[in-house]
Amino acid sequence: MIYIIMGVSGCGKSALGAILSEKDRLPWLFRLHEVIERERRSCSDALVACSALKRLYRQILLHGSKALDSSSGPDGDVLPPTRPDVCFLFLHGDYDLIQQRMAARRGHYMKADLLRSQFDALEPPSEEENALPLDVSRSMTDMATEVLEHSVRPDLPYLANVVE
């Protein structure tokens, strides 16, 4: 089932989505994995937004329920930490900067006082995971430019053609 949460700005779309995903984290991650796999199989490009704070969550996004089976594949093989055509764009930054940005937002479901628990839960991607770290103190334009430059580098095929 695909749910499209709709309504005018400020009616609570993000808040409802957040509550539903928190109450249903594993099935939600499995559903996102299915979307990712569908797009990979069709050789399509896609952008998926998910906090993916923990390594296990990122592994579920990449490998689905196999990630829960002692990190091994169907033949007992260890699951790879990445897929060659999937890249995590890891937006990171200073707690105070992000907290100030959150406090300045109006009408968003995530309250600034909940940020500390997210920082505490965060397991930053390791070097073996396919992640491009992006410092959020930079402008959105600068970060987007870095992603676009990263996507066309021949030595980094996993992000090729993400944005044309």
Short mmCIF file of the C-alpha atoms (twelve columns), coordinates in Angstrom:
data_MODEL
# 
_entry.id   MODEL 
# 
loop_
_atom_site.group_PDB 
_atom_site.id 
_atom_site.type_symbol 
_atom_site.label_atom_id 
_atom_site.label_alt_id 
_atom_site.label_comp_id 
_atom_site.label_asym_id 
_atom_site.label_seq_id 
_atom_site.Cartn_x 
_atom_site.Cartn_y 
_atom_site.Cartn_z 
_atom_site.pdbx_PDB_model_num 
ATOM 1   C CA . MET A 1   0.000  0.000   0.000   1 
ATOM 2   C CA . ILE A 2   1.282  3.423   -0.921  1 
ATOM 3   C CA . TYR A 3   -0.094 6.283   1.122   1 
ATOM 4   C CA . ILE A 4   0.151  9.813   -0.167  1 
ATOM 5   C CA . ILE A 5   -0.335 12.236  2.684   1 
ATOM 6   C CA . MET A 6   -1.874 15.337  1.165   1 
ATOM 7   C CA . GLY A 7   -3.329 18.649  2.198   1 
ATOM 8   C CA . VAL A 8   -2.557 22.336  2.289   1 
ATOM 9   C CA . SER A 9   0.661  23.666  3.768   1 
ATOM 10  C CA . GLY A 10  0.709  23.541  7.546   1 
ATOM 11  C CA . CYS A 11  -2.076 20.950  7.902   1 
ATOM 12  C CA . GLY A 12  0.259  18.337  9.436   1 
ATOM 13  C CA . LYS A 13  1.496  16.160  6.541   1 
ATOM 14  C CA . SER A 14  5.039  15.936  7.908   1 
ATOM 15  C CA . ALA A 15  3.820  15.419  11.473  1 
ATOM 16  C CA . LEU A 16  1.533  12.536  10.504  1 
ATOM 17  C CA . GLY A 17  4.232  10.963  8.343   1 
ATOM 18  C CA . ALA A 18  6.732  11.159  11.179  1 
ATOM 19  C CA . ILE A 19  4.359  9.597   13.698  1 
ATOM 20  C CA . LEU A 20  3.418  6.782   11.338  1 
ATOM 21  C CA . SER A 21  7.039  5.995   10.483  1 
ATOM 22  C CA . GLU A 22  8.120  6.021   14.154  1 
ATOM 23  C CA . LYS A 23  5.362  3.556   15.096  1 
ATOM 24  C CA . ASP A 24  6.257  1.345   12.146  1 
ATOM 25  C CA . ARG A 25  10.040 1.706   11.722  1 
ATOM 26  C CA . LEU A 26  11.059 -1.737  10.397  1 
ATOM 27  C CA . PRO A 27  8.147  -2.146  7.988   1 
ATOM 28  C CA . TRP A 28  8.773  1.432   6.837   1 
ATOM 29  C CA . LEU A 29  12.449 0.678   6.164   1 
ATOM 30  C CA . PHE A 30  11.452 -2.510  4.330   1 
ATOM 31  C CA . ARG A 31  9.063  -0.510  2.164   1 
ATOM 32  C CA . LEU A 32  11.776 2.007   1.354   1 
ATOM 33  C CA . HIS A 33  14.070 -0.920  0.482   1 
ATOM 34  C CA . GLU A 34  11.432 -2.185  -1.949  1 
ATOM 35  C CA . VAL A 35  11.240 1.248   -3.588  1 
ATOM 36  C CA . ILE A 36  15.027 1.384   -3.866  1 
ATOM 37  C CA . GLU A 37  15.173 -2.120  -5.360  1 
ATOM 38  C CA . ARG A 38  12.408 -1.359  -7.850  1 
ATOM 39  C CA . GLU A 39  14.253 1.732   -9.029  1 
ATOM 40  C CA . ARG A 40  17.579 -0.137  -9.180  1 
ATOM 41  C CA . ARG A 41  16.056 -2.972  -11.252 1 
ATOM 42  C CA . SER A 42  14.579 -0.501  -13.710 1 
ATOM 43  C CA . CYS A 43  17.907 1.406   -13.859 1 
ATOM 44  C CA . SER A 44  16.039 4.522   -12.763 1 
ATOM 45  C CA . ASP A 45  17.366 7.374   -10.709 1 
ATOM 46  C CA . ALA A 46  15.703 8.224   -7.414  1 
ATOM 47  C CA . LEU A 47  16.111 10.364  -4.340  1 
ATOM 48  C CA . VAL A 48  14.972 8.854   -1.040  1 
ATOM 49  C CA . ALA A 49  14.938 10.849  2.197   1 
ATOM 50  C CA . CYS A 50  15.311 8.889   5.421   1 
ATOM 51  C CA . SER A 51  17.190 9.714   8.614   1 
ATOM 52  C CA . ALA A 52  18.965 6.306   8.489   1 
ATOM 53  C CA . LEU A 53  20.710 7.207   11.734  1 
ATOM 54  C CA . LYS A 54  21.943 3.692   12.470  1 
ATOM 55  C CA . ARG A 55  24.078 1.406   10.346  1 
ATOM 56  C CA . LEU A 56  21.447 -1.339  10.650  1 
ATOM 57  C CA . TYR A 57  18.833 0.974   9.140   1 
ATOM 58  C CA . ARG A 58  21.129 1.710   6.199   1 
ATOM 59  C CA . GLN A 59  21.735 -2.017  5.744   1 
ATOM 60  C CA . ILE A 60  17.973 -2.641  5.708   1 
ATOM 61  C CA . LEU A 61  17.592 0.047   3.055   1 
ATOM 62  C CA . LEU A 62  20.238 -1.737  0.972   1 
ATOM 63  C CA . HIS A 63  19.453 -5.404  1.668   1 
ATOM 64  C CA . GLY A 64  15.972 -5.602  3.158   1 
ATOM 65  C CA . SER A 65  15.238 -8.356  5.681   1 
ATOM 66  C CA . LYS A 66  18.567 -10.073 4.902   1 
ATOM 67  C CA . ALA A 67  20.188 -7.341  7.011   1 
ATOM 68  C CA . LEU A 68  18.445 -8.746  10.091  1 
ATOM 69  C CA . ASP A 69  19.797 -12.250 9.507   1 
ATOM 70  C CA . SER A 70  23.200 -11.845 11.186  1 
ATOM 71  C CA . SER A 71  24.364 -9.606  8.335   1 
ATOM 72  C CA . SER A 72  24.634 -12.565 6.018   1 
ATOM 73  C CA . GLY A 73  23.238 -13.306 2.627   1 
ATOM 74  C CA . PRO A 74  21.369 -16.415 1.450   1 
ATOM 75  C CA . ASP A 75  24.524 -18.551 1.294   1 
ATOM 76  C CA . GLY A 76  25.978 -17.284 4.558   1 
ATOM 77  C CA . ASP A 77  27.984 -14.637 2.743   1 
ATOM 78  C CA . VAL A 78  28.537 -11.420 4.626   1 
ATOM 79  C CA . LEU A 79  26.415 -8.670  3.147   1 
ATOM 80  C CA . PRO A 80  28.404 -5.848  1.583   1 
ATOM 81  C CA . PRO A 81  28.202 -2.509  3.413   1 
ATOM 82  C CA . THR A 82  27.173 -0.819  0.184   1 
ATOM 83  C CA . ARG A 83  25.731 -1.297  -3.267  1 
ATOM 84  C CA . PRO A 84  27.669 0.100   -6.227  1 
ATOM 85  C CA . ASP A 85  24.706 2.128   -7.470  1 
ATOM 86  C CA . VAL A 86  23.442 3.494   -4.143  1 
ATOM 87  C CA . CYS A 87  25.116 6.365   -2.329  1 
ATOM 88  C CA . PHE A 88  24.155 7.884   1.013   1 
ATOM 89  C CA . LEU A 89  24.344 11.665  1.084   1 
ATOM 90  C CA . PHE A 90  25.262 12.192  4.736   1 
ATOM 91  C CA . LEU A 91  24.219 15.674  5.809   1 
ATOM 92  C CA . HIS A 92  26.136 16.450  8.990   1 
ATOM 93  C CA . GLY A 93  26.849 19.503  11.050  1 
ATOM 94  C CA . ASP A 94  27.389 21.124  14.384  1 
ATOM 95  C CA . TYR A 95  24.677 20.486  16.977  1 
ATOM 96  C CA . ASP A 96  24.291 24.187  17.828  1 
ATOM 97  C CA . LEU A 97  23.880 25.224  14.186  1 
ATOM 98  C CA . ILE A 98  21.236 22.577  13.501  1 
ATOM 99  C CA . GLN A 99  19.458 23.315  16.785  1 
ATOM 100 C CA . GLN A 100 19.287 27.027  15.857  1 
ATOM 101 C CA . ARG A 101 17.846 26.156  12.452  1 
ATOM 102 C CA . MET A 102 15.255 23.886  14.025  1 
ATOM 103 C CA . ALA A 103 14.281 26.470  16.617  1 
ATOM 104 C CA . ALA A 104 13.728 29.004  13.831  1 
ATOM 105 C CA . ARG A 105 11.321 26.694  11.955  1 
ATOM 106 C CA . ARG A 106 7.646  27.203  12.502  1 
ATOM 107 C CA . GLY A 107 4.987  24.525  12.330  1 
ATOM 108 C CA . HIS A 108 7.329  21.564  11.847  1 
ATOM 109 C CA . TYR A 109 6.653  18.305  13.702  1 
ATOM 110 C CA . MET A 110 10.227 17.829  14.933  1 
ATOM 111 C CA . LYS A 111 10.826 20.017  17.942  1 
ATOM 112 C CA . ALA A 112 14.325 21.340  18.574  1 
ATOM 113 C CA . ASP A 113 14.479 19.687  22.009  1 
ATOM 114 C CA . LEU A 114 14.314 16.233  20.343  1 
ATOM 115 C CA . LEU A 115 17.504 16.858  18.385  1 
ATOM 116 C CA . ARG A 116 19.850 15.693  21.173  1 
ATOM 117 C CA . SER A 117 18.385 12.173  21.079  1 
ATOM 118 C CA . GLN A 118 18.981 12.008  17.335  1 
ATOM 119 C CA . PHE A 119 22.606 13.099  17.744  1 
ATOM 120 C CA . ASP A 120 22.988 10.498  20.496  1 
ATOM 121 C CA . ALA A 121 21.530 7.753   18.275  1 
ATOM 122 C CA . LEU A 122 23.532 8.722   15.171  1 
ATOM 123 C CA . GLU A 123 26.032 6.173   13.884  1 
ATOM 124 C CA . PRO A 124 27.842 8.119   11.146  1 
ATOM 125 C CA . PRO A 125 28.586 6.094   8.027   1 
ATOM 126 C CA . SER A 126 31.931 4.327   8.121   1 
ATOM 127 C CA . GLU A 127 34.528 4.627   5.382   1 
ATOM 128 C CA . GLU A 128 33.415 1.280   3.948   1 
ATOM 129 C CA . GLU A 129 29.865 2.534   3.463   1 
ATOM 130 C CA . ASN A 130 29.191 4.393   0.256   1 
ATOM 131 C CA . ALA A 131 28.535 7.850   1.680   1 
ATOM 132 C CA . LEU A 132 29.284 11.373  0.588   1 
ATOM 133 C CA . PRO A 133 29.534 13.614  3.671   1 
ATOM 134 C CA . LEU A 134 28.020 17.066  3.183   1 
ATOM 135 C CA . ASP A 135 28.607 19.771  5.791   1 
ATOM 136 C CA . VAL A 136 25.313 21.595  6.370   1 
ATOM 137 C CA . SER A 137 27.079 24.831  7.263   1 
ATOM 138 C CA . ARG A 138 27.565 25.237  3.514   1 
ATOM 139 C CA . SER A 139 24.849 26.559  1.245   1 
ATOM 140 C CA . MET A 140 22.361 24.184  -0.382  1 
ATOM 141 C CA . THR A 141 23.717 25.280  -3.759  1 
ATOM 142 C CA . ASP A 142 27.278 24.347  -2.753  1 
ATOM 143 C CA . MET A 143 26.158 20.964  -1.445  1 
ATOM 144 C CA . ALA A 144 24.112 20.259  -4.593  1 
ATOM 145 C CA . THR A 145 27.089 21.221  -6.743  1 
ATOM 146 C CA . GLU A 146 29.295 18.798  -4.819  1 
ATOM 147 C CA . VAL A 147 26.768 15.993  -5.335  1 
ATOM 148 C CA . LEU A 148 26.548 16.750  -9.053  1 
ATOM 149 C CA . GLU A 149 30.341 16.826  -9.383  1 
ATOM 150 C CA . HIS A 150 30.569 13.588  -7.419  1 
ATOM 151 C CA . SER A 151 27.965 11.931  -9.655  1 
ATOM 152 C CA . VAL A 152 29.921 12.443  -12.864 1 
ATOM 153 C CA . ARG A 153 33.304 11.255  -11.617 1 
ATOM 154 C CA . PRO A 154 34.217 8.109   -13.579 1 
ATOM 155 C CA . ASP A 155 36.080 6.665   -10.591 1 
ATOM 156 C CA . LEU A 156 32.847 6.803   -8.556  1 
ATOM 157 C CA . PRO A 157 30.325 4.877   -10.679 1 
ATOM 158 C CA . TYR A 158 27.767 4.395   -7.924  1 
ATOM 159 C CA . LEU A 159 26.279 7.847   -8.301  1 
ATOM 160 C CA . ALA A 160 26.542 8.119   -12.061 1 
ATOM 161 C CA . ASN A 161 23.573 9.750   -13.727 1 
ATOM 162 C CA . VAL A 162 21.702 10.459  -10.500 1 
ATOM 163 C CA . VAL A 163 20.932 13.962  -11.682 1 
ATOM 164 C CA . GLU A 164 21.069 14.979  -15.305 1 
# 
